Amino acid sequence: SAASDVYKRQAMETLQALKTDYPKDYRVYKWLAFVQGEIDLKNGASYTKSLEYYTTAVELYRTVQASGMYDPQMDELNRIAAKNWQ
C-alpha cells in the first residue's frame, strides 16, 4: 500500500541517520536489512543492498555475541537471508 511505502521510506531515512550516528551498532544494520529486504521484495529488485546490510550486521553482531549477548532477531534475519536473498 502507499501508506506502507511511506513508512518504509521514513524508516530507511531514520535508519540511515542512525547508521551515521552509530556506525558500529549491528542493530542499525539488522533493521536496515529487514526494511531493505521488504522494499526489494515489493519492487522485485535484486537483494544486493539487503545482503550488504545483512553482512555488516552479522560481522558487527559477532563481536557482541562473543561477549555473551544473544539476539533472536538475528536468527530470523539469518533465515530470511538464507531463504530469500541468495
PDB file of C-alpha atoms in Angstrom:
ATOM      1  CA  SER A   1       0.000   0.000   0.000  1.00  0.00           C
ATOM      2  CA  ALA A   2       1.008   3.623  -0.403  1.00  0.00           C
ATOM      3  CA  ALA A   3       0.992   4.155   3.371  1.00  0.00           C
ATOM      4  CA  SER A   4       3.260   1.152   3.849  1.00  0.00           C
ATOM      5  CA  ASP A   5       5.671   2.580   1.268  1.00  0.00           C
ATOM      6  CA  VAL A   6       5.751   5.905   3.125  1.00  0.00           C
ATOM      7  CA  TYR A   7       6.509   4.134   6.421  1.00  0.00           C
ATOM      8  CA  LYS A   8       9.299   2.119   4.809  1.00  0.00           C
ATOM      9  CA  ARG A   9      10.810   5.244   3.280  1.00  0.00           C
ATOM     10  CA  GLN A  10      10.633   7.041   6.641  1.00  0.00           C
ATOM     11  CA  ALA A  11      12.147   4.006   8.373  1.00  0.00           C
ATOM     12  CA  MET A  12      15.022   3.967   5.898  1.00  0.00           C
ATOM     13  CA  GLU A  13      15.668   7.694   6.410  1.00  0.00           C
ATOM     14  CA  THR A  14      15.724   7.230  10.192  1.00  0.00           C
ATOM     15  CA  LEU A  15      17.964   4.163   9.947  1.00  0.00           C
ATOM     16  CA  GLN A  16      20.379   5.936   7.592  1.00  0.00           C
ATOM     17  CA  ALA A  17      20.687   8.739  10.150  1.00  0.00           C
ATOM     18  CA  LEU A  18      21.272   6.177  12.913  1.00  0.00           C
ATOM     19  CA  LYS A  19      23.925   4.499  10.763  1.00  0.00           C
ATOM     20  CA  THR A  20      25.814   7.797  10.706  1.00  0.00           C
ATOM     21  CA  ASP A  21      25.479   8.207  14.475  1.00  0.00           C
ATOM     22  CA  TYR A  22      26.130   4.550  15.382  1.00  0.00           C
ATOM     23  CA  PRO A  23      28.288   3.053  12.615  1.00  0.00           C
ATOM     24  CA  LYS A  24      29.366   0.069  14.755  1.00  0.00           C
ATOM     25  CA  ASP A  25      25.923  -0.907  16.097  1.00  0.00           C
ATOM     26  CA  TYR A  26      24.784  -4.156  14.479  1.00  0.00           C
ATOM     27  CA  ARG A  27      21.151  -3.378  15.346  1.00  0.00           C
ATOM     28  CA  VAL A  28      21.046  -0.492  12.875  1.00  0.00           C
ATOM     29  CA  TYR A  29      22.247  -2.760  10.062  1.00  0.00           C
ATOM     30  CA  LYS A  30      19.899  -5.532  11.195  1.00  0.00           C
ATOM     31  CA  TRP A  31      16.910  -3.231  10.731  1.00  0.00           C
ATOM     32  CA  LEU A  32      18.306  -1.770   7.502  1.00  0.00           C
ATOM     33  CA  ALA A  33      18.465  -5.340   6.170  1.00  0.00           C
ATOM     34  CA  PHE A  34      14.897  -6.133   7.282  1.00  0.00           C
ATOM     35  CA  VAL A  35      13.420  -2.943   5.777  1.00  0.00           C
ATOM     36  CA  GLN A  36      15.525  -3.049   2.589  1.00  0.00           C
ATOM     37  CA  GLY A  37      14.526  -6.691   2.145  1.00  0.00           C
ATOM     38  CA  GLU A  38      10.843  -5.697   2.237  1.00  0.00           C
ATOM     39  CA  ILE A  39      11.461  -2.903  -0.262  1.00  0.00           C
ATOM     40  CA  ASP A  40      13.419  -5.216  -2.581  1.00  0.00           C
ATOM     41  CA  LEU A  41      10.711  -7.881  -2.360  1.00  0.00           C
ATOM     42  CA  LYS A  42       7.983  -5.396  -3.281  1.00  0.00           C
ATOM     43  CA  ASN A  43       9.998  -3.879  -6.135  1.00  0.00           C
ATOM     44  CA  GLY A  44      11.269  -7.199  -7.472  1.00  0.00           C
ATOM     45  CA  ALA A  45      14.787  -5.828  -7.117  1.00  0.00           C
ATOM     46  CA  SER A  46      17.930  -7.813  -6.508  1.00  0.00           C
ATOM     47  CA  TYR A  47      18.779  -8.207  -2.848  1.00  0.00           C
ATOM     48  CA  THR A  48      22.268  -6.723  -3.203  1.00  0.00           C
ATOM     49  CA  LYS A  49      21.666  -3.884  -0.737  1.00  0.00           C
ATOM     50  CA  SER A  50      19.819  -6.157   1.679  1.00  0.00           C
ATOM     51  CA  LEU A  51      22.745  -8.569   1.634  1.00  0.00           C
ATOM     52  CA  GLU A  52      25.247  -5.765   2.210  1.00  0.00           C
ATOM     53  CA  TYR A  53      23.350  -4.609   5.293  1.00  0.00           C
ATOM     54  CA  TYR A  54      22.937  -8.205   6.433  1.00  0.00           C
ATOM     55  CA  THR A  55      26.651  -8.986   6.042  1.00  0.00           C
ATOM     56  CA  THR A  56      27.612  -5.902   8.040  1.00  0.00           C
ATOM     57  CA  ALA A  57      25.065  -6.769  10.740  1.00  0.00           C
ATOM     58  CA  VAL A  58      26.465 -10.294  11.023  1.00  0.00           C
ATOM     59  CA  GLU A  59      30.061  -9.065  11.261  1.00  0.00           C
ATOM     60  CA  LEU A  60      29.229  -6.494  13.942  1.00  0.00           C
ATOM     61  CA  TYR A  61      26.976  -8.948  15.800  1.00  0.00           C
ATOM     62  CA  ARG A  62      29.819 -11.483  16.144  1.00  0.00           C
ATOM     63  CA  THR A  63      31.641  -9.094  18.473  1.00  0.00           C
ATOM     64  CA  VAL A  64      28.538  -8.613  20.618  1.00  0.00           C
ATOM     65  CA  GLN A  65      27.837 -12.348  20.553  1.00  0.00           C
ATOM     66  CA  ALA A  66      31.380 -13.070  21.739  1.00  0.00           C
ATOM     67  CA  SER A  67      30.610 -11.075  24.881  1.00  0.00           C
ATOM     68  CA  GLY A  68      27.684 -13.398  25.627  1.00  0.00           C
ATOM     69  CA  MET A  69      24.749 -11.442  24.190  1.00  0.00           C
ATOM     70  CA  TYR A  70      22.101 -13.207  22.118  1.00  0.00           C
ATOM     71  CA  ASP A  71      19.615 -11.601  19.724  1.00  0.00           C
ATOM     72  CA  PRO A  72      16.869 -13.918  18.419  1.00  0.00           C
ATOM     73  CA  GLN A  73      16.042 -11.408  15.675  1.00  0.00           C
ATOM     74  CA  MET A  74      19.435 -12.183  14.154  1.00  0.00           C
ATOM     75  CA  ASP A  75      18.331 -15.820  13.848  1.00  0.00           C
ATOM     76  CA  GLU A  76      15.246 -14.641  11.977  1.00  0.00           C
ATOM     77  CA  LEU A  77      17.379 -12.423   9.740  1.00  0.00           C
ATOM     78  CA  ASN A  78      19.700 -15.373   9.042  1.00  0.00           C
ATOM     79  CA  ARG A  79      16.689 -17.486   7.996  1.00  0.00           C
ATOM     80  CA  ILE A  80      15.326 -14.750   5.715  1.00  0.00           C
ATOM     81  CA  ALA A  81      18.714 -14.128   4.110  1.00  0.00           C
ATOM     82  CA  ALA A  82      19.386 -17.828   3.522  1.00  0.00           C
ATOM     83  CA  LYS A  83      15.904 -18.465   2.121  1.00  0.00           C
ATOM     84  CA  ASN A  84      15.285 -15.343   0.045  1.00  0.00           C
ATOM     85  CA  TRP A  85      18.382 -13.240  -0.584  1.00  0.00           C
ATOM     86  CA  GLN A  86      20.935 -15.662  -2.001  1.00  0.00           C
TER      87      GLN A  86
END
